[in-house]
Short mmCIF file of C-alpha atoms in Angstrom, two decimals:
data_model
loop_
_atom_site.label_atom_id
_atom_site.label_comp_id
_atom_site.label_asym_id
_atom_site.label_seq_id
_atom_site.Cartn_x
_atom_site.Cartn_y
_atom_site.Cartn_z
CA MET M 1 116.23 89.63 51.67
CA SER M 2 114.28 92.77 52.42
CA SER M 3 111.86 92.99 55.30
CA SER M 4 108.28 92.07 54.40
CA VAL M 5 106.62 93.72 57.37
CA PRO M 6 106.55 97.53 56.95
CA LYS M 7 107.60 99.99 59.60
CA PRO M 8 104.69 100.69 61.96
CA ARG M 9 103.31 104.12 61.18
CA CYS M 10 102.19 104.50 64.77
CA LEU M 11 105.83 104.46 65.88
CA GLN M 12 106.78 107.23 63.47
CA ARG M 13 105.03 109.87 65.55
CA PRO M 14 106.27 110.98 68.98
CA PHE M 15 104.47 109.77 72.08
CA VAL M 16 103.56 112.21 74.84
CA ALA M 17 101.91 110.83 77.97
CA PRO M 18 98.91 112.85 79.14
CA ARG M 19 99.16 114.68 82.46
CA LEU M 20 96.44 113.23 84.67
CA HIS M 21 95.35 113.42 88.27
CA MET M 22 95.73 109.78 89.29
CA PHE M 23 93.23 109.26 92.08
CA GLY M 24 92.31 105.67 91.46
CA PRO M 25 93.51 102.79 93.67
CA GLY M 26 96.87 102.83 91.87
CA PRO M 27 99.13 103.64 90.21
CA SER M 28 99.33 107.04 91.83
CA ASN M 29 101.04 110.18 90.53
CA VAL M 30 104.83 110.06 90.54
CA PRO M 31 106.50 113.24 91.84
CA THR M 32 109.07 114.94 89.62
CA ARG M 33 111.86 114.06 92.04
CA ILE M 34 111.16 110.33 91.68
CA LEU M 35 110.70 110.59 87.89
CA GLN M 36 114.07 112.31 87.61
CA ALA M 37 115.73 109.64 89.71
CA GLY M 38 114.44 106.98 87.32
CA ALA M 39 115.80 108.90 84.35
CA GLN M 40 119.43 108.72 85.49
CA PRO M 41 121.95 106.85 83.29
CA ILE M 42 121.75 103.08 83.20
CA ILE M 43 124.51 101.11 84.90
CA GLY M 44 125.09 97.37 84.99
CA HIS M 45 122.81 95.46 87.30
CA MET M 46 125.85 93.68 88.81
CA HIS M 47 128.01 96.79 89.21
CA PRO M 48 129.18 97.77 92.73
CA GLU M 49 127.20 101.01 92.45
CA MET M 50 124.05 98.97 91.76
CA PHE M 51 124.65 96.79 94.79
CA GLU M 52 124.94 99.96 96.88
CA ILE M 53 121.59 101.15 95.55
CA MET M 54 120.06 97.75 96.33
CA ASP M 55 121.45 97.92 99.86
CA ASP M 56 119.88 101.37 100.25
CA ILE M 57 116.57 99.93 99.09
CA LYS M 58 116.80 97.12 101.64
CA SER M 59 117.38 99.64 104.43
CA GLY M 60 114.46 101.75 103.22
CA ILE M 61 112.12 98.76 103.16
CA GLN M 62 113.20 97.72 106.65
CA TYR M 63 112.25 101.19 107.85
CA ALA M 64 108.94 101.25 105.94
CA PHE M 65 108.00 97.79 107.25
CA GLN M 66 109.46 98.41 110.71
CA THR M 67 111.48 95.20 110.61
CA ARG M 68 115.02 94.08 111.24
CA ASN M 69 114.72 91.05 108.96
CA SER M 70 117.86 90.54 106.91
CA MET M 71 115.79 88.78 104.23
CA THR M 72 114.32 92.01 102.93
CA PHE M 73 114.43 93.09 99.29
CA ALA M 74 112.33 94.11 96.27
CA VAL M 75 110.91 91.64 93.79
CA SER M 76 111.21 92.60 90.13
CA GLY M 77 107.50 92.86 89.41
CA THR M 78 104.29 94.24 90.85
CA GLY M 79 102.47 93.28 94.04
CA HIS M 80 101.06 90.20 92.30
CA THR M 81 104.64 88.99 91.83
CA ALA M 82 105.40 89.50 95.51
CA MET M 83 102.28 87.54 96.43
CA GLU M 84 103.51 84.67 94.28
CA CYS M 85 107.04 84.98 95.66
CA ALA M 86 105.70 84.62 99.18
CA LEU M 87 103.51 81.62 98.45
CA VAL M 88 105.76 79.64 96.11
CA ASN M 89 108.60 79.80 98.65
CA ALA M 90 106.63 79.24 101.86
CA VAL M 91 104.30 76.50 100.62
CA GLU M 92 105.01 73.10 99.11
CA PRO M 93 102.52 70.98 97.16
CA GLY M 94 100.08 69.27 99.48
CA GLU M 95 100.56 71.68 102.37
CA SER M 96 97.65 73.58 103.85
CA VAL M 97 96.96 77.27 103.30
CA LEU M 98 94.21 79.27 105.00
CA ALA M 99 93.16 82.49 103.27
CA ALA M 100 91.01 85.25 104.72
CA VAL M 101 88.79 86.41 101.85
CA ASN M 102 86.89 89.70 102.04
CA GLY M 103 87.82 91.05 98.62
CA ILE M 104 89.65 90.26 95.42
CA TRP M 105 93.12 89.92 96.92
CA GLY M 106 92.11 87.06 99.18
CA GLU M 107 90.60 85.46 96.09
CA ARG M 108 93.85 85.97 94.17
CA ALA M 109 95.96 84.44 96.95
CA THR M 110 93.63 81.44 96.96
CA ASN M 111 94.10 81.12 93.20
CA VAL M 112 97.89 81.26 93.46
CA ALA M 113 98.04 78.74 96.31
CA GLU M 114 95.84 76.31 94.40
CA ARG M 115 98.08 76.60 91.34
CA ILE M 116 101.14 75.48 93.35
CA GLY M 117 99.28 72.46 94.65
CA ALA M 118 98.39 73.61 98.14
CA ARG M 119 95.30 72.45 100.00
CA VAL M 120 93.43 75.72 100.36
CA ASN M 121 90.71 76.59 102.84
CA THR M 122 89.13 79.99 103.32
CA ILE M 123 87.30 82.06 105.84
CA ALA M 124 85.06 84.73 104.41
CA ALA M 125 83.72 88.08 105.50
CA PRO M 126 81.14 90.04 103.54
CA PRO M 127 82.60 92.77 101.28
CA GLY M 128 83.16 95.77 103.51
CA GLY M 129 83.69 93.57 106.56
CA THR M 130 86.70 92.49 108.63
CA PHE M 131 87.71 89.37 110.57
CA ILE M 132 87.75 89.02 114.35
CA LEU M 133 90.32 87.03 116.31
CA GLN M 134 87.81 84.43 117.48
CA GLU M 135 86.83 83.32 113.97
CA ILE M 136 90.47 83.35 112.86
CA GLU M 137 91.45 81.11 115.78
CA GLN M 138 88.59 78.73 115.10
CA ALA M 139 89.73 78.37 111.48
CA LEU M 140 93.40 77.94 112.45
CA SER M 141 92.45 75.26 114.97
CA ARG M 142 90.30 73.43 112.44
CA HIS M 143 92.53 73.54 109.36
CA ARG M 144 96.04 73.70 110.91
CA PRO M 145 97.53 75.55 107.91
CA MET M 146 101.18 76.04 107.11
CA VAL M 147 100.41 79.63 106.05
CA PHE M 148 97.61 82.04 106.98
CA PHE M 149 97.06 84.80 104.41
CA VAL M 150 95.31 88.07 105.21
CA VAL M 151 95.09 91.46 103.49
CA HIS M 152 95.83 94.52 105.61
CA GLY M 153 94.35 97.04 103.18
CA GLU M 154 91.77 95.48 100.83
CA SER M 155 91.70 97.98 97.99
CA SER M 156 88.75 96.36 96.20
CA THR M 157 86.43 97.10 99.13
CA GLY M 158 88.25 99.86 101.03
CA VAL M 159 88.65 97.80 104.21
CA LEU M 160 91.44 98.07 106.79
CA GLN M 161 91.90 94.76 108.63
CA PRO M 162 93.15 94.97 112.25
CA LEU M 163 96.25 92.79 112.64
CA GLU M 164 96.81 92.92 116.40
CA GLY M 165 96.83 89.45 117.92
CA ILE M 166 96.89 87.49 114.65
CA GLY M 167 100.64 86.91 114.84
CA ASP M 168 100.30 85.42 118.31
CA LEU M 169 97.57 83.07 117.07
CA CYS M 170 99.72 81.95 114.15
CA ARG M 171 102.56 81.09 116.51
CA LYS M 172 100.16 79.23 118.78
CA TYR M 173 99.05 77.08 115.85
CA LYS M 174 102.53 76.84 114.32
CA CYS M 175 101.83 78.54 111.02
CA LEU M 176 103.31 81.49 109.16
CA LEU M 177 101.47 84.81 108.93
CA LEU M 178 101.51 86.25 105.40
CA VAL M 179 100.20 89.81 105.01
CA ASP M 180 99.40 91.79 101.86
CA SER M 181 100.03 95.50 102.51
CA VAL M 182 100.04 96.72 98.90
CA ALA M 183 97.35 99.36 99.50
CA SER M 184 98.18 100.17 103.13
CA MET M 185 101.94 100.35 103.66
CA GLY M 186 103.04 103.91 104.39
CA GLY M 187 99.47 105.17 104.74
CA THR M 188 98.50 103.63 108.07
CA PRO M 189 100.44 102.18 111.04
CA LEU M 190 102.10 98.85 110.32
CA TYR M 191 104.79 97.19 112.45
CA MET M 192 106.01 93.93 110.95
CA ASP M 193 108.14 92.69 113.83
CA LYS M 194 105.89 93.84 116.66
CA LEU M 195 102.85 92.25 115.03
CA GLY M 196 104.62 88.95 114.45
CA ILE M 197 104.21 89.06 110.68
CA ASP M 198 106.32 86.39 108.96
CA ILE M 199 106.03 87.56 105.34
CA LEU M 200 105.00 91.06 104.34
CA TYR M 201 104.89 92.62 100.90
CA THR M 202 103.72 95.78 99.17
CA GLY M 203 103.91 97.50 95.79
CA SER M 204 105.85 100.51 94.55
CA GLN M 205 102.97 102.31 92.82
CA LYS M 206 100.72 103.10 95.78
CA VAL M 207 101.78 105.25 98.77
CA LEU M 208 105.42 105.10 97.66
CA ASN M 209 104.49 107.00 94.45
CA ALA M 210 107.05 105.12 92.36
CA PRO M 211 106.28 103.64 88.93
CA PRO M 212 104.77 100.15 88.96
CA GLY M 213 107.25 97.30 88.62
CA THR M 214 108.97 96.68 91.97
CA ALA M 215 107.50 95.07 95.07
CA PRO M 216 109.15 95.28 98.52
CA ILE M 217 108.99 92.04 100.51
CA SER M 218 110.41 90.73 103.79
CA PHE M 219 110.69 87.27 105.35
CA SER M 220 111.08 86.62 109.07
CA GLN M 221 113.57 84.11 110.42
CA ARG M 222 110.72 81.61 110.85
CA ALA M 223 109.67 82.10 107.25
CA CYS M 224 113.25 81.75 106.01
CA GLN M 225 113.70 78.53 107.94
CA LYS M 226 110.61 77.11 106.25
CA ALA M 227 111.39 78.42 102.76
CA LEU M 228 115.09 77.52 102.71
CA ASN M 229 114.61 73.99 104.05
CA ARG M 230 112.05 72.77 101.55
CA LYS M 231 111.88 69.19 100.36
CA THR M 232 111.03 70.36 96.85
CA LYS M 233 112.24 73.25 94.73
CA PRO M 234 109.89 76.24 94.34
CA VAL M 235 107.87 75.98 91.15
CA SER M 236 109.28 79.32 89.98
CA PHE M 237 112.98 79.80 89.28
CA SER M 238 112.51 83.56 88.92
CA LEU M 239 111.02 83.80 92.43
CA ASP M 240 113.22 81.21 94.17
CA LEU M 241 114.18 82.76 97.51
CA THR M 242 117.58 81.05 97.55
CA TRP M 243 118.59 82.83 94.36
CA LEU M 244 116.96 86.14 95.27
CA ALA M 245 118.61 86.15 98.70
CA ASN M 246 122.01 85.93 97.08
CA TYR M 247 121.22 88.46 94.35
CA TRP M 248 120.17 90.98 96.99
CA GLY M 249 123.05 90.21 99.37
CA CYS M 250 120.73 88.83 102.05
CA ASP M 251 122.42 85.45 102.53
CA GLY M 252 125.82 86.57 103.83
CA ALA M 253 127.66 84.96 100.91
CA PRO M 254 130.97 86.59 99.90
CA ALA M 255 129.77 87.25 96.34
CA ARG M 256 126.51 87.85 94.55
CA MET M 257 125.69 85.61 91.62
CA TYR M 258 123.76 86.49 88.50
CA HIS M 259 120.09 85.51 88.75
CA HIS M 260 118.20 87.93 86.52
CA THR M 261 118.64 91.41 85.10
CA GLY M 262 117.06 93.70 87.65
CA PRO M 263 115.02 96.72 86.46
CA VAL M 264 117.77 99.28 87.01
CA SER M 265 115.71 102.43 86.39
CA ALA M 266 112.87 101.08 88.53
CA PHE M 267 115.36 100.47 91.36
CA TYR M 268 116.50 104.09 91.08
CA SER M 269 112.89 105.23 91.43
CA LEU M 270 112.14 102.88 94.31
CA ARG M 271 115.21 104.05 96.23
CA GLU M 272 114.13 107.67 95.81
CA SER M 273 110.56 106.95 96.87
CA LEU M 274 111.82 105.26 100.04
CA ALA M 275 114.05 108.28 100.66
CA VAL M 276 111.01 110.56 100.38
CA LEU M 277 109.10 108.44 102.90
CA SER M 278 112.06 108.39 105.25
CA GLU M 279 112.46 112.17 105.07
CA GLU M 280 108.81 112.74 105.95
CA GLY M 281 108.83 110.06 108.63
CA LEU M 282 106.39 107.18 108.94
CA GLU M 283 104.39 108.72 111.77
CA ASN M 284 103.91 111.93 109.80
CA SER M 285 102.88 110.02 106.70
CA TRP M 286 100.38 107.92 108.65
CA GLU M 287 98.85 111.01 110.24
CA ARG M 288 98.67 112.89 106.93
CA HIS M 289 96.81 110.01 105.30
CA ARG M 290 94.44 109.65 108.26
CA THR M 291 93.62 113.36 108.31
CA ALA M 292 93.08 113.59 104.54
CA ALA M 293 90.86 110.50 104.52
CA GLU M 294 88.66 111.75 107.36
CA TYR M 295 88.36 115.14 105.64
CA PHE M 296 87.39 113.38 102.42
CA HIS M 297 84.82 111.14 104.10
CA ASN M 298 83.19 114.11 105.80
CA GLY M 299 83.06 115.96 102.50
CA LEU M 300 81.47 113.01 100.71
CA GLU M 301 78.80 112.62 103.37
CA SER M 302 78.04 116.34 103.27
CA MET M 303 77.31 115.88 99.55
CA GLY M 304 74.82 113.13 100.38
CA LEU M 305 77.07 110.29 99.24
CA LYS M 306 77.38 107.10 101.27
CA LEU M 307 80.53 105.23 102.20
CA TYR M 308 80.66 101.52 101.45
CA VAL M 309 82.48 100.60 104.68
CA LYS M 310 80.08 101.42 107.49
CA ASP M 311 82.52 101.06 110.41
CA LYS M 312 84.73 104.16 110.52
CA ASN M 313 87.52 102.21 112.20
CA ALA M 314 87.54 99.70 109.35
CA ARG M 315 87.98 102.27 106.57
CA LEU M 316 91.24 102.13 104.65
CA PRO M 317 92.70 105.68 104.63
CA THR M 318 94.41 105.21 101.27
CA VAL M 319 91.47 103.90 99.19
CA THR M 320 87.91 105.09 99.80
CA THR M 321 84.92 103.16 98.47
CA ILE M 322 81.81 105.22 97.74
CA VAL M 323 78.45 103.52 97.28
CA ALA M 324 77.40 103.96 93.66
CA PRO M 325 75.16 107.06 93.60
CA LEU M 326 71.55 106.01 93.11
CA GLY M 327 70.32 106.49 89.55
CA TYR M 328 73.75 107.21 88.07
CA ASP M 329 75.93 105.18 85.75
CA CYS M 330 79.32 104.89 87.51
CA TYR M 331 81.12 104.47 84.20
CA GLU M 332 79.62 107.74 82.95
CA ILE M 333 80.78 109.52 86.11
CA ARG M 334 84.31 108.19 85.71
CA SER M 335 84.38 109.08 82.02
CA TYR M 336 83.15 112.60 82.75
CA LEU M 337 85.83 113.13 85.39
CA MET M 338 88.54 111.98 82.99
CA LYS M 339 87.26 114.01 80.03
CA THR M 340 86.43 117.19 81.94
CA HIS M 341 88.93 117.22 84.81
CA ASN M 342 91.75 114.88 83.66
CA LEU M 343 91.02 113.02 86.88
CA GLU M 344 91.04 109.24 87.24
CA ILE M 345 89.00 107.36 89.80
CA SER M 346 88.01 103.73 89.54
CA GLY M 347 84.96 101.52 89.71
CA GLY M 348 84.57 98.43 91.83
CA LEU M 349 86.71 95.32 91.49
CA GLY M 350 85.88 91.72 92.26
CA PRO M 351 83.08 91.59 94.85
CA SER M 352 82.59 95.37 94.69
CA PHE M 353 82.23 95.49 90.90
CA GLY M 354 79.28 97.70 89.91
CA LEU M 355 78.65 98.66 93.52
CA VAL M 356 81.18 101.41 94.26
CA LEU M 357 83.44 104.17 93.08
CA ARG M 358 87.00 103.90 94.39
CA VAL M 359 89.14 106.94 95.11
CA GLY M 360 92.80 106.66 96.09
CA LEU M 361 94.56 109.23 98.27
CA MET M 362 98.07 107.87 98.37
CA GLY M 363 101.45 109.39 99.01
CA CYS M 364 101.78 112.88 97.53
CA ASN M 365 98.11 112.75 96.48
CA SER M 366 96.94 112.57 100.08
CA SER M 367 96.27 116.19 101.07
CA LYS M 368 93.33 118.44 101.88
CA ALA M 369 93.97 120.48 98.74
CA ASN M 370 93.67 117.38 96.58
CA VAL M 371 90.58 116.26 98.49
CA ASP M 372 88.94 119.61 97.72
CA MET M 373 89.79 119.16 94.03
CA VAL M 374 88.27 115.66 93.94
CA LEU M 375 85.13 116.78 95.79
CA ARG M 376 84.62 119.70 93.38
CA ALA M 377 85.05 117.35 90.42
CA LEU M 378 82.62 114.80 91.84
CA LYS M 379 80.04 117.50 92.51
CA ASP M 380 80.41 118.73 88.94
CA ALA M 381 79.99 115.19 87.61
CA LEU M 382 76.84 114.60 89.62
CA GLU M 383 75.38 117.85 88.29
CA HIS M 384 76.12 117.04 84.64
CA CYS M 385 75.87 113.28 84.30
CA HIS M 386 72.56 111.68 83.42
CA ARG M 387 70.43 110.53 86.36
CA SER M 388 67.62 108.11 85.71
CA LYS M 389 64.22 108.63 87.29
CA MET M 390 63.71 106.07 90.03
#
């Protein structure tokens, strides 16, 4: 029989991706070096050479996270997948989870925890705000959770949450500290072991400047003890820590067993991105992001624009939130920047939807030269976009 569905005409023409300046909250631009690494020949995901690459990735993540945890690897998926990996392994149905919610990612963690049958409680801060140790301790004392979730860099609101002291509180109340660092890792100081973080994860497409699709994650010994001694199996086979630990050579077993087909090309890219970070050095990367962000914030304020996060110390250096300019349509501004300057920035997300413009300065994009380019483009947009009479 002949095929009844015709060949798609759209696939008969070549596809060329546009060259854009990616200054939204992610994904960020991927340097040529990392793109070339991902374009190397495919090898089997269970080949010895692949295991060597995976071991390199583990070492790179340990450096980036500043941890000596042996249970350190990359989930095949984005930061959302790592969030689910953390929760489905650390929490069993009926157990208590406490989530700090000051943006969309606290909301997402709450959603995931509820789906796996956890009893979820929250503490909330207004968008643009952070949590203090006193209110965290009060909530831990009241709810006695198995896991406390907090976001280090809340990309929906541009907030950087201080983490000092939270790990000590979690040990005092016998719970695990789970931290989302998708928007912060590599762009601001973060010390997993020193801060007493039990589970930490990030994404490949932010400061690391790799393509989306891999998500570094690490579990402390306390977290492993909880996750590997469950009474029930995790609801997800794909994210089962027992299987992933073996696949990544984290369990000390003499041989690795097949679990899933890892994204080989994405692993190449992730390894290269971690090599780039290692070559620059964490301290240098942190300082570069801090300097570029401060330069950007000063430039925005000199243009008469207002920053959404009032407290300078609470501003995330990788993602800046700008109060929507009065009288302007934020969508028109973003469209103008894309059409005229090939430059992507984003609008608000979750609680900041319709209230802000979000600009990402991550990895290779975080420099004074790039800040100057974004400021010029924003100035041009404000001069040419329609402004309503107030």
